[in-house]
Coordinates of C-alpha atoms and ligand atoms in Angstrom, one line a residue:
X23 CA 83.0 56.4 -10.2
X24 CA 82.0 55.1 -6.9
X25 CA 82.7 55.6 -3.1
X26 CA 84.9 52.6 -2.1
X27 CA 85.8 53.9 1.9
X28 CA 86.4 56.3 4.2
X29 CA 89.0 57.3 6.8
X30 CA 87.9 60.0 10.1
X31 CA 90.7 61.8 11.7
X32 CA 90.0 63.3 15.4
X33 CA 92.7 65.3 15.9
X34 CA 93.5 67.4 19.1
X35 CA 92.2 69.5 20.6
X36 CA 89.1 69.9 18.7
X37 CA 89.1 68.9 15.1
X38 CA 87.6 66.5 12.7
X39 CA 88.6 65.6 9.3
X40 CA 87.1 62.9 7.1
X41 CA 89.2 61.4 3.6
X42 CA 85.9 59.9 1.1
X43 CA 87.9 57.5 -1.0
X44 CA 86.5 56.2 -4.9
X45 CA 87.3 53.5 -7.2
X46 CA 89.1 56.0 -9.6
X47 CA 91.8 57.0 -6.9
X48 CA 90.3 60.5 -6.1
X49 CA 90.2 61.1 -2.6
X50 CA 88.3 64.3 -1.1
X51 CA 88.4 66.0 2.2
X52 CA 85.9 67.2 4.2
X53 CA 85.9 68.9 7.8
X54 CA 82.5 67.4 9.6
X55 CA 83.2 69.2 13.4
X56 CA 81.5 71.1 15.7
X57 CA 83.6 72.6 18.3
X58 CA 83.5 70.4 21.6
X59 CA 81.5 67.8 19.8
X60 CA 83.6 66.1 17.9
X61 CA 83.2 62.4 18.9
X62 CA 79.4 62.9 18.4
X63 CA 79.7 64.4 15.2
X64 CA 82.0 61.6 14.0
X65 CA 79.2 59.2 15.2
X66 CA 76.6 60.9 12.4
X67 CA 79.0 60.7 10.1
X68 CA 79.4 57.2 10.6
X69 CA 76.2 56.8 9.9
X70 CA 75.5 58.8 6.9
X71 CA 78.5 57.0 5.3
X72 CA 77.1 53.6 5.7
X73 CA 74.2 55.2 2.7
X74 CA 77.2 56.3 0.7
X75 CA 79.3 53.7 0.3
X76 CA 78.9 52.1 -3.2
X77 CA 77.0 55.4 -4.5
X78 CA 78.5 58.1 -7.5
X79 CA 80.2 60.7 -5.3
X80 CA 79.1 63.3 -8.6
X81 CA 75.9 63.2 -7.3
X82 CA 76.3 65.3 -4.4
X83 CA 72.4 67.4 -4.5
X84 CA 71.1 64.0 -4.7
X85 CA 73.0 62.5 -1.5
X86 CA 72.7 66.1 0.3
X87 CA 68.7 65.7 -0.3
X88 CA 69.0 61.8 1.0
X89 CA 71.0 62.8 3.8
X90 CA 69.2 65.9 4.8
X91 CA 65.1 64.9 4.3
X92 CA 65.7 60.7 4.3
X93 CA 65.6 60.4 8.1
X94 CA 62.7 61.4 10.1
X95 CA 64.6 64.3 12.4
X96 CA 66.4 66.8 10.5
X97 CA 68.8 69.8 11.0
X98 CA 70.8 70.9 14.2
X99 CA 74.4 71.0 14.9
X100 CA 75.1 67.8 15.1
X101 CA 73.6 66.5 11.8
X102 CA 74.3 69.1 9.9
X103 CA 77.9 68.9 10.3
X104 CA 78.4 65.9 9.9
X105 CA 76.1 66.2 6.2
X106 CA 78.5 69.8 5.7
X107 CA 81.9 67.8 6.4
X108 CA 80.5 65.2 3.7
X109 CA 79.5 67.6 1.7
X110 CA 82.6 69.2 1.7
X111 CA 84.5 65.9 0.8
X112 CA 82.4 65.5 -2.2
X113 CA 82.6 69.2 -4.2
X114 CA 86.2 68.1 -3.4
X115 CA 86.0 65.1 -5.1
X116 CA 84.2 66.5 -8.0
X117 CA 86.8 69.5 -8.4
X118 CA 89.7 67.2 -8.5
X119 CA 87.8 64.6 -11.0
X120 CA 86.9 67.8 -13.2
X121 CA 90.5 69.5 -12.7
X122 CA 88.5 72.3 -11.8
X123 CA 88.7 74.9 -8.5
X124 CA 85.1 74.6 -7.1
X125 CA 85.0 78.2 -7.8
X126 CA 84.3 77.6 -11.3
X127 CA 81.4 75.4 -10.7
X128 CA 79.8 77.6 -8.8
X129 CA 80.2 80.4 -11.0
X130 CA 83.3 81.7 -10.8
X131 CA 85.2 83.9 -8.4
X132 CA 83.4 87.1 -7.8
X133 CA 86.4 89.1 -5.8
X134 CA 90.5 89.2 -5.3
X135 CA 90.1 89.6 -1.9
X136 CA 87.9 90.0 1.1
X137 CA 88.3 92.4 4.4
X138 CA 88.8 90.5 7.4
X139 CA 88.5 91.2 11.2
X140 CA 91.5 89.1 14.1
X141 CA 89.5 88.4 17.1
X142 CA 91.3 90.0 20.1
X143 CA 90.9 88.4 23.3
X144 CA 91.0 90.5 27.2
X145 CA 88.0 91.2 28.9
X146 CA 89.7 94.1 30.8
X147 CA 90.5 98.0 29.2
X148 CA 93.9 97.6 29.7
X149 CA 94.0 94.4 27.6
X150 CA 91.5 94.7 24.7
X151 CA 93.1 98.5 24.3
X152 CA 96.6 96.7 24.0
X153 CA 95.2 93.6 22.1
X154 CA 93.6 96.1 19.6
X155 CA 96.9 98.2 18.6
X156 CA 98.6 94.6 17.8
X157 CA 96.4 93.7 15.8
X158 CA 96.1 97.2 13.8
X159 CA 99.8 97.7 13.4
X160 CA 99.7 94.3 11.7
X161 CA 97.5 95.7 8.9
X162 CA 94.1 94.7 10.1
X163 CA 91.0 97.2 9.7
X164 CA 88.7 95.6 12.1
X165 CA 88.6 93.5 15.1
X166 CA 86.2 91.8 16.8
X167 CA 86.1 91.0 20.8
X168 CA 83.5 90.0 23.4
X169 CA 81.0 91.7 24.5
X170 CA 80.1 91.0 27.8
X171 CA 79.5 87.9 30.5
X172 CA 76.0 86.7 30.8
X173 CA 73.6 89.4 32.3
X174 CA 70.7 88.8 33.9
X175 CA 66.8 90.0 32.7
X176 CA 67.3 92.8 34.3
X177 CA 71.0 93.6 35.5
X178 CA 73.2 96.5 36.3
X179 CA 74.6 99.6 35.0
X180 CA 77.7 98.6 36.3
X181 CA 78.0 95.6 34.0
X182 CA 77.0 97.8 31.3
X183 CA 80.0 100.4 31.8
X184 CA 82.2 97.6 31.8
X185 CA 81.3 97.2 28.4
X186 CA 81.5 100.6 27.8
X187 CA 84.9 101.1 28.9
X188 CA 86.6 98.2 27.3
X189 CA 84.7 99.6 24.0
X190 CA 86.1 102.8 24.5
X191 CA 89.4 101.6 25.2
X192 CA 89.5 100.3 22.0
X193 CA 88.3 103.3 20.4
X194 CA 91.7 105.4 22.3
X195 CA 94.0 102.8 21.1
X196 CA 93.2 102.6 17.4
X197 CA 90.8 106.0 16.6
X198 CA 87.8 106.6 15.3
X199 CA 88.0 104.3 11.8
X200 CA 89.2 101.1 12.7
X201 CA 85.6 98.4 12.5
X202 CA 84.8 96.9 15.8
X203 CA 82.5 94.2 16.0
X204 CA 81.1 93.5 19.8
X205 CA 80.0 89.4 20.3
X206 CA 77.7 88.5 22.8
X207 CA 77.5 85.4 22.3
X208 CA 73.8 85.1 23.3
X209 CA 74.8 85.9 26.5
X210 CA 72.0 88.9 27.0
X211 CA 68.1 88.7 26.7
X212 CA 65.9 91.6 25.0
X213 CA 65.9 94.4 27.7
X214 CA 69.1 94.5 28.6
X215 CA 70.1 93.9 24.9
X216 CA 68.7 97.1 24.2
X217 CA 69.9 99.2 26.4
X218 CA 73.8 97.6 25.4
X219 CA 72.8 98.7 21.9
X220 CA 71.9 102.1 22.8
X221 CA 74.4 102.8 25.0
X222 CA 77.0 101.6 22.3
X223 CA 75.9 103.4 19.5
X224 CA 78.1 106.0 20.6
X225 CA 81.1 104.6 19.6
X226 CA 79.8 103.2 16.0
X227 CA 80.0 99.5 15.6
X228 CA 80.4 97.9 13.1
X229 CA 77.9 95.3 14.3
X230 CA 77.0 93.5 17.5
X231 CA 76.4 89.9 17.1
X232 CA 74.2 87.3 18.7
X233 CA 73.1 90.0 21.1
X234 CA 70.1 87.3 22.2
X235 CA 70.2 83.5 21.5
X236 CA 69.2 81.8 18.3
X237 CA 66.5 80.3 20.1
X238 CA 64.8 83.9 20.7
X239 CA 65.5 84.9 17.1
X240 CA 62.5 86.5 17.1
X241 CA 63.2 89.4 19.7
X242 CA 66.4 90.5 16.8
X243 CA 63.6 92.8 15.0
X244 CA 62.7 94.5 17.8
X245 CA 66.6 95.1 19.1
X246 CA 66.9 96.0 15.1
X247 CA 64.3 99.0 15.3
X248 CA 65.7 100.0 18.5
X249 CA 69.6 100.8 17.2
X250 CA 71.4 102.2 14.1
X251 CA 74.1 99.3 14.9
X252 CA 73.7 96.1 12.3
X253 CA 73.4 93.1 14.1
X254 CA 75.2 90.0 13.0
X255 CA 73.7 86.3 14.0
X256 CA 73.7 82.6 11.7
X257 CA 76.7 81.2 13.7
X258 CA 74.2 78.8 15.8
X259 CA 71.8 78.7 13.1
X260 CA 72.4 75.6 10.3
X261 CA 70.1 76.0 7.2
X262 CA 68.4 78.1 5.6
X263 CA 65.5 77.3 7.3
X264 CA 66.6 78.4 10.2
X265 CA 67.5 82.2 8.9
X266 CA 63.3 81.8 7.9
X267 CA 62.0 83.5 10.6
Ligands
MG8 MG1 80.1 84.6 17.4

């Protein structure tokens, strides 16, 4: 089998979608897009396609490894989702050709189901309390919400109740069971990332996530020894290289 074409699909607002087309008639589909990025992504992909077409799409390891280490620069947003998208098109392909769910070439499904948080929106008490109760008399078990606007090195308590209270409006609305995972975003640096952390242990986290940037990765440990809360990161990092540190 060999891959004959391709098709990209920018669709709005934000999405991304590429169709890898073969000589046998099985198409695959892939989803190569970073959010707010999608023209530049579709660029990479452009490129990377050009090595593709004409090569076994069964061979995906192989064209991952050419795509990934063949070019001097490596990694990032960019590139690797445009090589994940690809990627993506080609298990596809190789399900369908082997009339298999990819499940089963990975090693079979390991669970019926998995919990789930709904992302609640509102930055005020009144809203994320509100937002919360939706959600939970839907059926969910967890929700996650924002954390906070960007605070400075050192910034102000009074940012930090505001957290507070929109945390423990949350906490009112649903009780004491219901998971709540707090993102920052990246939008705090160490200090004040620790004293967000201590100040929310009180009302038991689930997690907080990105509480610094990915770029200062290496200030998570000492956030890590300084709470009970997990902390959640990986959604700005794009290998496994990356988690390395
Ligand atoms: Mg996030």
């Amino acid at each position: 089998m060999k891959i004959t074409n391709y098709e990209l699909f920018q669709v709005q607002p934000r999405w991304l979608f590429l169709k890898i087309e073969t000589d046998e008639g099985i198409t695959g589909w892939g989803e190569p897009v970073i959010e707010g990025r999608a023209a530049t992504v579709k660029a990479a992909v452009i490129e990377l396609m050009e090595y593709l077409i004409g090569k076994d799409p069964l061979q995906i390891e192989d064209h991952w490894n050419v795509m990934y280490r063949g070019g001097f620069y490596r990694g990032g947003p960019i590139l690797m989702s445009a090589i994940s998208g690809i990627d993506q098109a080609l298990w596809d392909i190789k399900g369908k050709y082997l009339n298999v769910p990819i499940h089963q070439l990975l090693g079979g499904k390991a669970r019926e189901s998995i919990k789930v948080y709904s992302w609640i929106g509102g930055d005020r008490p009144s809203d994320v309390g509100a937002a919360a109760k939706e959600v939970v008399d839907k059926g969910f078990t967890a929700i996650k919400m924002n954390g906070t606007d960007e605070l400075q090195y050192i910034d102000s308590y009074e940012k930090i109740d505001r957290v507070l209270a929109n945390v423990s409006a949350i906490r009112d609305a649903v009780g004491p069971y219901i998971g709540i995972g707090i993102d920052f975003h990246g939008r705090v640096h160490k200090p004040m990332a620790k004293v967000l952390a201590k100040e929310l242990e009180q009302f038991r986290p689930m997690f907080i996530e990105e509480p610094v940037l990915p770029e200062n990765n290496e200030a998570l440990r000492d956030i890590a020894n300084h709470t009970v809360i997990p902390i959640a990161t990986g959604e700005r990092m794009y290998s496994k290289w990356d988690f390395k540190n």
